[in-house]
C-alpha cells in the first residue's frame, strides 16, 4: 500500500486539475451562438444537432459522471478511531486481531478483533505495508530504512529480510504465502521480491514496464490462500504517458496469469488503486484513494460492487483487509483518522462477505459524489470536446456563408 502522489502517510493527495466549463454565455439580444467563437449565425440544419449531441455527452460524462452502486447488504459498523492519527495499512492475525501501520507517526498499533486498543510498536521508520503470520510474527515495510523488519508476538525485533537496511528501494507492501515465503512489493524497483521464512532472498519477478508481468510503481500485494495466486496493484502508464491503473495476477512462482482494470472514474473503473485484499470466495477488493471507494471484482476481474457510505464517506482509503470468518472488511481511511469496518450482517456457508445482486446500481447523479471533487476518464472528456470543436467549426462556416450572402445581396 502506498500513497501514490505526495509523501507517504501524508494527509493530502495531489488532485487533478478540474475540467473547465466551456459553456460560457454571451449577454445582450444578439442571436449569435453562446459559445466562444466569432461567427455570425447558426446553420440550423447542421450545427443544432451537433450542439444537442455535445450537450448530451457533456451531461452524460462530465456534469454527471457514472455513479457508484453500494453493496446491497453490506453495512458500516462502528469505526476504529482510538489512538489513530493517519492509518496507512492493515493486517489481521489468525484470531482477528487488527494491526495498523501509521507512516506519519512511525508506529504500528494493535487492536482486538472488536477494535479495542491494546498496544503499539514504536521506533519504526515510515512504515507502510504490514502482515502477520499464523505464529504471530509481524512483518513491517519501513520506507525510511528501506527494509522489512520481522518482530515476534512480544514486539521484539527478530531479523530483517535479506541484507537488512537498504535491501529495497521503496518497500510498500508485504504478503505471506502458504509455503512460508514472504512477498514484498518494491515500488521504485518495480518488482516483487520473494524471501524464505528465515529472511533469505529466493527470487524476484516483474521489472519496469507496462507489458504483462511488468510494473510501473506497484502499490500493494495480497495472496489468495486457496489458489496461491499473487495479486498486485499497479499504476500502469496509459497511452498518454500518465499513471493509470491495473491489477495483475501471478502464480506463486511469479509467472503472469491475467490482468484486469480500466483507468477512469465510475463503476468498475480504477483511478488510484493502492490497496488489495481477497476473500475465500476469490473476490478481489481494491481501494481507490482518488475515488474514495472500495471496488469488488470476481477472481477474473469482472466488476461486482462498490463499497462506500454517503453518510460517512471514506477519506483517502489506503490499506484494506478481509476477515473471512467474521465476514468483515477493514479499510484504513487516512484523512478521517479511522479504520472503517463493514459487515455483511450475515455470512455465507464459507463465512465470507455475502452480496446480493451484481453490478448495476442507482444510476444518475442522485448517488453521492465524493467530497474531493469528481474526475473523469480522459476518453470521456475527449468525445464531448471533439463534438464541441466540430460545432465551432460548423458555426464559423455558417457565419462566413451568411456574411458572403449578405455582401452579394447588398451589391
PDB file of N, CA and C in Angstrom, residues 18-25 35-36 58 62-63 381 388:
ATOM      1  N   UNK A  18      -9.297  20.433 -12.393  1.00  0.00           N
ATOM      2  CA  UNK A  18     -10.689  20.245 -12.836  1.00  0.00           C
ATOM      3  C   UNK A  18     -10.856  20.599 -14.301  1.00  0.00           C
ATOM      4  N   UNK A  19     -11.795  19.927 -14.939  1.00  0.00           N
ATOM      5  CA  UNK A  19     -12.104  20.236 -16.322  1.00  0.00           C
ATOM      6  C   UNK A  19     -12.852  21.561 -16.388  1.00  0.00           C
ATOM      7  N   UNK A  20     -12.426  22.417 -17.285  1.00  0.00           N
ATOM      8  CA  UNK A  20     -13.063  23.723 -17.383  1.00  0.00           C
ATOM      9  C   UNK A  20     -14.437  23.604 -18.021  1.00  0.00           C
ATOM     10  N   UNK A  21     -15.281  24.534 -17.666  1.00  0.00           N
ATOM     11  CA  UNK A  21     -16.608  24.593 -18.263  1.00  0.00           C
ATOM     12  C   UNK A  21     -16.548  25.536 -19.454  1.00  0.00           C
ATOM     13  N   UNK A  22     -16.787  25.009 -20.641  1.00  0.00           N
ATOM     14  CA  UNK A  22     -16.697  25.813 -21.836  1.00  0.00           C
ATOM     15  C   UNK A  22     -18.019  26.481 -22.205  1.00  0.00           C
ATOM     16  N   UNK A  23     -19.042  26.261 -21.414  1.00  0.00           N
ATOM     17  CA  UNK A  23     -20.368  26.751 -21.783  1.00  0.00           C
ATOM     18  C   UNK A  23     -20.619  28.170 -21.275  1.00  0.00           C
ATOM     19  N   UNK A  24     -19.740  29.100 -21.631  1.00  0.00           N
ATOM     20  CA  UNK A  24     -19.932  30.496 -21.259  1.00  0.00           C
ATOM     21  C   UNK A  24     -20.989  31.111 -22.165  1.00  0.00           C
ATOM     22  N   UNK A  25     -21.822  31.933 -21.629  1.00  0.00           N
ATOM     23  CA  UNK A  25     -22.883  32.539 -22.431  1.00  0.00           C
ATOM     24  C   UNK A  25     -22.571  34.000 -22.682  1.00  0.00           C
ATOM     25  N   UNK A  35     -21.487  30.088 -27.437  1.00  0.00           N
ATOM     26  CA  UNK A  35     -20.189  29.508 -27.126  1.00  0.00           C
ATOM     27  C   UNK A  35     -19.101  30.390 -27.714  1.00  0.00           C
ATOM     28  N   UNK A  36     -17.840  30.280 -27.255  1.00  0.00           N
ATOM     29  CA  UNK A  36     -16.780  31.120 -27.790  1.00  0.00           C
ATOM     30  C   UNK A  36     -16.638  30.923 -29.280  1.00  0.00           C
ATOM     31  N   UNK A  58     -21.783  16.034 -22.754  1.00  0.00           N
ATOM     32  CA  UNK A  58     -21.334  16.806 -21.598  1.00  0.00           C
ATOM     33  C   UNK A  58     -22.091  16.404 -20.343  1.00  0.00           C
ATOM     34  N   UNK A  62     -19.459  14.475 -18.168  1.00  0.00           N
ATOM     35  CA  UNK A  62     -18.740  15.495 -17.409  1.00  0.00           C
ATOM     36  C   UNK A  62     -19.565  16.012 -16.251  1.00  0.00           C
ATOM     37  N   UNK A  63     -20.739  16.549 -16.534  1.00  0.00           N
ATOM     38  CA  UNK A  63     -21.549  17.120 -15.470  1.00  0.00           C
ATOM     39  C   UNK A  63     -22.104  16.056 -14.548  1.00  0.00           C
ATOM     40  N   UNK A 381     -13.790  12.750 -21.625  1.00  0.00           N
ATOM     41  CA  UNK A 381     -13.685  14.176 -21.913  1.00  0.00           C
ATOM     42  C   UNK A 381     -13.413  14.425 -23.395  1.00  0.00           C
ATOM     43  N   UNK A 388     -17.673  19.526 -29.587  1.00  0.00           N
ATOM     44  CA  UNK A 388     -17.713  20.979 -29.452  1.00  0.00           C
ATOM     45  C   UNK A 388     -16.843  21.652 -30.506  1.00  0.00           C
TER      46      UNK A 388
END
